[in-house]
């Protein structure tokens, strides 16, 4: 069973609108949680990384939140742009540092 | 700083043929990973190297997949013989150490098996 679940699976929004992507995980113990953006045909690019003690991290129009008690994270995108169309992947790293746990991603399409 | 380099970018082969992918990690990154990403799914770890030693290859289909990292720098991933279900993007990533700091992905190689 996948230890990282993302929702929604896909999302379509109008340019300029905000959106929030969700990530629930069961990985324990927990070291850090990352959000990646993956454009079609490209490798994932890191947006944010948060450790256990952090509950929010921003990178431009991207803001990630983390609730380690409920094991939930969200990625909020403000004032979306066409270039935000991509897959957003939540990745959780256990304390061992051996293997990252990947979600299946949320496919975001921003339309004019 | 140069990123993780992978080649080729695309490859189309017939089933039962062989194929090899190459990865050059970020300079100084001791840990190197190969992932398989099937369309619509998240990446799945195939093998992890620490310098030139294998740390984890539990999900590598060893009957057809092999990987090596000679001298602890560049790495190659080989599939022989390829099957239709091997069609995927093969991602290489590297990090400073096994704690995954500075984790960076390459652009991937898109393999199509026909």
mmCIF file of C-alpha atoms in Angstrom:
data_model
loop_
_atom_site.group_PDB
_atom_site.id
_atom_site.type_symbol
_atom_site.label_atom_id
_atom_site.label_comp_id
_atom_site.label_asym_id
_atom_site.label_seq_id
_atom_site.Cartn_x
_atom_site.Cartn_y
_atom_site.Cartn_z
ATOM 1 C CA UNK A 1 0.000 0.000 0.000
ATOM 2 C CA UNK A 2 1.319 3.401 -0.974
ATOM 3 C CA UNK A 3 2.287 5.366 2.094
ATOM 4 C CA UNK A 4 1.761 8.715 0.367
ATOM 5 C CA UNK A 5 -1.665 9.565 -1.026
ATOM 6 C CA UNK A 6 -2.336 12.696 -3.049
ATOM 7 C CA UNK A 7 -5.580 14.378 -4.015
ATOM 8 C CA UNK A 8 -7.086 15.334 -6.284
ATOM 9 C CA UNK A 9 -5.659 13.106 -8.994
ATOM 10 C CA UNK A 10 -6.174 15.894 -11.523
ATOM 11 C CA UNK A 11 -7.331 19.481 -11.437
ATOM 12 C CA UNK A 12 -8.268 22.120 -14.008
ATOM 13 C CA UNK A 13 -8.334 25.789 -13.018
ATOM 14 C CA UNK A 14 -8.515 29.131 -14.766
ATOM 15 C CA UNK A 15 -5.442 31.290 -15.049
ATOM 16 C CA UNK A 16 -5.166 33.669 -12.116
ATOM 17 C CA UNK A 17 -7.094 31.465 -9.707
ATOM 18 C CA UNK A 18 -5.676 29.831 -6.572
ATOM 19 C CA UNK A 19 -5.644 26.125 -5.836
ATOM 20 C CA UNK A 20 -4.644 23.726 -3.077
ATOM 21 C CA UNK A 21 -3.258 20.244 -3.499
ATOM 22 C CA UNK A 22 -3.362 17.690 -0.701
ATOM 23 C CA UNK A 23 -0.948 15.034 0.513
ATOM 24 C CA UNK A 24 -1.645 12.489 3.262
ATOM 25 C CA UNK A 25 1.073 10.124 4.416
ATOM 26 C CA UNK A 26 1.588 7.249 6.803
ATOM 27 C CA UNK A 27 5.398 7.144 6.619
ATOM 28 C CA UNK A 28 6.846 6.829 10.100
ATOM 29 C CA UNK A 29 9.269 7.786 11.417
ATOM 30 C CA UNK A 30 9.433 10.916 9.350
ATOM 31 C CA UNK A 31 12.384 13.054 8.336
ATOM 32 C CA UNK A 32 11.153 15.532 5.774
ATOM 33 C CA UNK A 33 8.439 16.182 3.220
ATOM 34 C CA UNK A 34 9.047 17.645 -0.213
ATOM 35 C CA UNK A 35 6.905 18.957 -2.998
ATOM 36 C CA UNK A 36 8.156 18.604 -6.551
ATOM 37 C CA UNK A 37 6.905 20.069 -9.817
ATOM 38 C CA UNK A 38 7.300 17.859 -12.855
ATOM 39 C CA UNK A 39 6.725 19.297 -16.300
ATOM 40 C CA UNK A 40 5.797 16.839 -19.032
ATOM 41 C CA UNK A 41 8.876 15.051 -20.285
ATOM 42 C CA UNK A 42 11.139 16.535 -17.625
ATOM 43 C CA UNK A 43 12.516 15.396 -14.307
ATOM 44 C CA UNK A 44 10.939 16.589 -11.022
ATOM 45 C CA UNK A 45 12.154 19.926 -9.684
ATOM 46 C CA UNK A 46 12.083 20.653 -5.979
ATOM 47 C CA UNK A 47 9.667 23.366 -4.802
ATOM 48 C CA UNK A 48 9.811 23.067 -1.021
ATOM 49 C CA UNK A 49 11.249 20.837 1.656
ATOM 50 C CA UNK A 50 10.015 20.800 5.247
ATOM 51 C CA UNK A 51 11.325 18.980 8.277
ATOM 52 C CA UNK A 52 9.262 17.664 11.164
ATOM 53 C CA UNK A 53 9.454 20.952 13.064
ATOM 54 C CA UNK A 54 8.379 23.217 10.219
ATOM 55 C CA UNK A 55 4.744 23.842 9.410
ATOM 56 C CA UNK A 56 4.986 26.198 6.454
ATOM 57 C CA UNK A 57 7.451 26.970 3.677
ATOM 58 C CA UNK A 58 7.057 29.340 0.749
ATOM 59 C CA UNK A 59 8.720 29.518 -2.642
ATOM 60 C CA UNK A 60 7.325 32.429 -4.616
ATOM 61 C CA UNK A 61 3.684 31.703 -5.387
ATOM 62 C CA UNK A 62 3.963 28.225 -3.886
ATOM 63 C CA UNK A 63 3.261 27.727 -0.173
ATOM 64 C CA UNK A 64 3.472 24.337 1.473
ATOM 65 C CA UNK A 65 2.036 23.515 4.894
ATOM 66 C CA UNK A 66 2.684 20.539 7.096
ATOM 67 C CA UNK A 67 0.745 19.116 10.033
ATOM 68 C CA UNK A 68 2.938 16.340 11.416
ATOM 69 C CA UNK A 69 0.292 15.358 13.971
ATOM 70 C CA UNK A 70 -2.325 14.525 11.362
ATOM 71 C CA UNK A 71 0.302 13.575 8.766
ATOM 72 C CA UNK A 72 -1.081 15.963 6.198
ATOM 73 C CA UNK A 73 0.519 18.468 3.873
ATOM 74 C CA UNK A 74 -0.869 20.871 1.332
ATOM 75 C CA UNK A 75 0.594 22.881 -1.512
ATOM 76 C CA UNK A 76 -1.150 26.168 -2.225
ATOM 77 C CA UNK A 77 -0.591 27.897 -5.546
ATOM 78 C CA UNK A 78 -1.508 31.565 -5.694
ATOM 79 C CA UNK A 79 -2.483 33.491 -8.822
ATOM 80 C CA UNK A 80 -1.894 30.518 -11.102
ATOM 81 C CA UNK A 81 -0.104 30.906 -14.423
ATOM 82 C CA UNK A 82 -0.219 28.795 -17.558
ATOM 83 C CA UNK A 83 3.306 27.629 -16.770
ATOM 84 C CA UNK A 84 2.045 26.057 -13.553
ATOM 85 C CA UNK A 85 0.490 23.289 -15.641
ATOM 86 C CA UNK A 86 2.420 20.224 -14.512
ATOM 87 C CA UNK A 87 2.325 17.259 -12.192
ATOM 88 C CA UNK A 88 2.942 18.012 -8.507
ATOM 89 C CA UNK A 89 4.449 15.206 -6.508
ATOM 90 C CA UNK A 90 4.569 14.868 -2.731
ATOM 91 C CA UNK A 91 7.595 12.960 -1.430
ATOM 92 C CA UNK A 92 8.131 11.829 2.152
ATOM 93 C CA UNK A 93 11.512 10.789 3.479
ATOM 94 C CA UNK A 94 11.748 8.401 6.438
ATOM 95 C CA UNK A 95 14.371 8.890 9.111
ATOM 96 C CA UNK A 96 16.519 6.146 7.664
ATOM 97 C CA UNK A 97 17.177 8.275 4.598
ATOM 98 C CA UNK A 98 17.238 5.190 2.442
ATOM 99 C CA UNK A 99 14.170 5.363 0.258
ATOM 100 C CA UNK A 100 11.907 8.266 -0.534
ATOM 101 C CA UNK A 101 8.175 7.568 -0.620
ATOM 102 C CA UNK A 102 6.526 9.139 -3.645
ATOM 103 C CA UNK A 103 2.897 10.026 -4.146
ATOM 104 C CA UNK A 104 1.394 9.449 -7.581
ATOM 105 C CA UNK A 105 1.089 13.170 -8.137
ATOM 106 C CA UNK A 106 -1.656 15.647 -8.932
ATOM 107 C CA UNK A 107 -1.915 16.694 -12.556
ATOM 108 C CA UNK A 108 -2.706 20.407 -12.750
ATOM 109 C CA UNK A 109 -3.906 22.125 -15.901
ATOM 110 C CA UNK A 110 -4.176 25.906 -15.934
ATOM 111 C CA UNK A 111 -6.306 27.201 -18.784
ATOM 112 C CA UNK A 112 -6.561 30.719 -20.246
ATOM 113 C CA UNK B 1 26.175 24.381 -10.820
ATOM 114 C CA UNK B 2 25.603 21.749 -13.482
ATOM 115 C CA UNK B 3 22.628 19.486 -12.880
ATOM 116 C CA UNK B 4 22.234 15.748 -13.235
ATOM 117 C CA UNK B 5 22.888 14.814 -16.863
ATOM 118 C CA UNK B 6 21.144 11.920 -18.549
ATOM 119 C CA UNK B 7 21.281 10.504 -22.048
ATOM 120 C CA UNK B 8 19.695 9.731 -24.342
ATOM 121 C CA UNK B 9 16.562 11.838 -23.893
ATOM 122 C CA UNK B 10 14.426 9.453 -25.905
ATOM 123 C CA UNK B 11 14.782 5.859 -27.044
ATOM 124 C CA UNK B 12 12.489 3.604 -29.042
ATOM 125 C CA UNK B 13 13.319 -0.081 -29.273
ATOM 126 C CA UNK B 14 11.588 -3.302 -30.148
ATOM 127 C CA UNK B 15 10.770 -5.851 -27.460
ATOM 128 C CA UNK B 16 13.570 -8.288 -26.699
ATOM 129 C CA UNK B 17 16.184 -5.721 -27.715
ATOM 130 C CA UNK B 18 18.712 -4.258 -25.301
ATOM 131 C CA UNK B 19 19.065 -0.651 -24.192
ATOM 132 C CA UNK B 20 21.379 1.324 -21.922
ATOM 133 C CA UNK B 21 20.952 4.666 -20.189
ATOM 134 C CA UNK B 22 23.701 6.890 -18.862
ATOM 135 C CA UNK B 23 23.735 9.264 -15.907
ATOM 136 C CA UNK B 24 26.310 11.782 -14.732
ATOM 137 C CA UNK B 25 25.444 13.081 -11.235
ATOM 138 C CA UNK B 26 26.211 16.456 -9.724
ATOM 139 C CA UNK B 27 29.881 16.709 -8.863
ATOM 140 C CA UNK B 28 30.535 15.597 -5.305
ATOM 141 C CA UNK B 29 27.225 13.773 -4.866
ATOM 142 C CA UNK B 30 28.013 10.428 -3.316
ATOM 143 C CA UNK B 31 24.548 8.929 -3.630
ATOM 144 C CA UNK B 32 22.965 8.082 -6.983
ATOM 145 C CA UNK B 33 19.506 6.721 -7.680
ATOM 146 C CA UNK B 34 17.724 5.222 -10.670
ATOM 147 C CA UNK B 35 13.954 5.463 -10.813
ATOM 148 C CA UNK B 36 11.338 4.093 -13.174
ATOM 149 C CA UNK B 37 8.309 6.319 -13.737
ATOM 150 C CA UNK B 38 5.391 4.797 -15.594
ATOM 151 C CA UNK B 39 2.935 7.259 -17.105
ATOM 152 C CA UNK B 40 0.551 8.615 -14.490
ATOM 153 C CA UNK B 41 2.492 7.270 -11.533
ATOM 154 C CA UNK B 42 5.142 8.523 -9.170
ATOM 155 C CA UNK B 43 8.754 7.395 -9.586
ATOM 156 C CA UNK B 44 9.665 3.930 -8.291
ATOM 157 C CA UNK B 45 13.174 3.387 -6.967
ATOM 158 C CA UNK B 46 15.082 0.736 -8.900
ATOM 159 C CA UNK B 47 18.527 1.013 -7.354
ATOM 160 C CA UNK B 48 20.505 3.266 -5.028
ATOM 161 C CA UNK B 49 24.296 3.582 -5.001
ATOM 162 C CA UNK B 50 26.486 5.030 -2.279
ATOM 163 C CA UNK B 51 29.725 5.863 -4.105
ATOM 164 C CA UNK B 52 30.226 2.700 -6.178
ATOM 165 C CA UNK B 53 28.436 0.332 -3.805
ATOM 166 C CA UNK B 54 24.800 -0.765 -4.008
ATOM 167 C CA UNK B 55 22.684 0.308 -1.014
ATOM 168 C CA UNK B 56 19.253 -0.846 -2.177
ATOM 169 C CA UNK B 57 18.293 -2.819 -5.275
ATOM 170 C CA UNK B 58 15.300 -4.628 -3.827
ATOM 171 C CA UNK B 59 12.946 -3.422 -6.566
ATOM 172 C CA UNK B 60 15.298 -3.957 -9.484
ATOM 173 C CA UNK B 61 14.101 -6.781 -11.793
ATOM 174 C CA UNK B 62 17.480 -8.457 -11.792
ATOM 175 C CA UNK B 63 16.591 -10.987 -14.461
ATOM 176 C CA UNK B 64 16.601 -8.209 -17.044
ATOM 177 C CA UNK B 65 17.851 -5.007 -15.415
ATOM 178 C CA UNK B 66 21.406 -4.255 -14.358
ATOM 179 C CA UNK B 67 23.181 -1.138 -13.198
ATOM 180 C CA UNK B 68 26.695 -0.156 -12.341
ATOM 181 C CA UNK B 69 28.509 2.884 -11.062
ATOM 182 C CA UNK B 70 32.149 2.493 -11.847
ATOM 183 C CA UNK B 71 34.533 4.753 -9.920
ATOM 184 C CA UNK B 72 31.609 6.147 -7.949
ATOM 185 C CA UNK B 73 30.708 8.816 -10.499
ATOM 186 C CA UNK B 74 28.836 8.023 -13.739
ATOM 187 C CA UNK B 75 26.292 5.253 -13.836
ATOM 188 C CA UNK B 76 24.637 3.117 -16.499
ATOM 189 C CA UNK B 77 21.343 1.270 -16.333
ATOM 190 C CA UNK B 78 20.778 -1.574 -18.797
ATOM 191 C CA UNK B 79 17.712 -3.537 -19.789
ATOM 192 C CA UNK B 80 18.193 -6.840 -21.585
ATOM 193 C CA UNK B 81 15.863 -8.049 -23.031
ATOM 194 C CA UNK B 82 13.252 -5.280 -22.952
ATOM 195 C CA UNK B 83 9.544 -5.954 -22.521
ATOM 196 C CA UNK B 84 6.579 -3.814 -23.487
ATOM 197 C CA UNK B 85 5.902 -3.007 -19.820
ATOM 198 C CA UNK B 86 9.352 -1.438 -19.516
ATOM 199 C CA UNK B 87 8.055 1.593 -21.422
ATOM 200 C CA UNK B 88 8.535 4.443 -18.957
ATOM 201 C CA UNK B 89 10.681 7.413 -18.088
ATOM 202 C CA UNK B 90 13.909 6.435 -16.367
ATOM 203 C CA UNK B 91 15.051 9.107 -13.958
ATOM 204 C CA UNK B 92 18.445 9.452 -12.395
ATOM 205 C CA UNK B 93 18.883 11.475 -9.224
ATOM 206 C CA UNK B 94 21.806 12.277 -6.982
ATOM 207 C CA UNK B 95 22.276 13.642 -3.493
ATOM 208 C CA UNK B 96 25.110 14.663 -1.223
ATOM 209 C CA UNK B 97 24.611 11.725 1.085
ATOM 210 C CA UNK B 98 22.186 9.024 2.145
ATOM 211 C CA UNK B 99 20.170 11.548 4.114
ATOM 212 C CA UNK B 100 19.035 12.857 0.747
ATOM 213 C CA UNK B 101 20.157 16.437 1.182
ATOM 214 C CA UNK B 102 20.575 18.291 -2.076
ATOM 215 C CA UNK B 103 18.446 15.707 -3.862
ATOM 216 C CA UNK B 104 18.307 16.567 -7.585
ATOM 217 C CA UNK B 105 16.718 14.774 -10.522
ATOM 218 C CA UNK B 106 17.893 14.604 -14.108
ATOM 219 C CA UNK B 107 15.513 15.210 -17.010
ATOM 220 C CA UNK B 108 15.065 11.508 -17.610
ATOM 221 C CA UNK B 109 15.153 9.133 -20.545
ATOM 222 C CA UNK B 110 11.824 8.295 -22.108
ATOM 223 C CA UNK B 111 11.851 4.666 -23.274
ATOM 224 C CA UNK B 112 9.234 3.267 -25.607
ATOM 225 C CA UNK B 113 9.234 -0.460 -26.249
ATOM 226 C CA UNK B 114 7.218 -1.513 -29.286
#
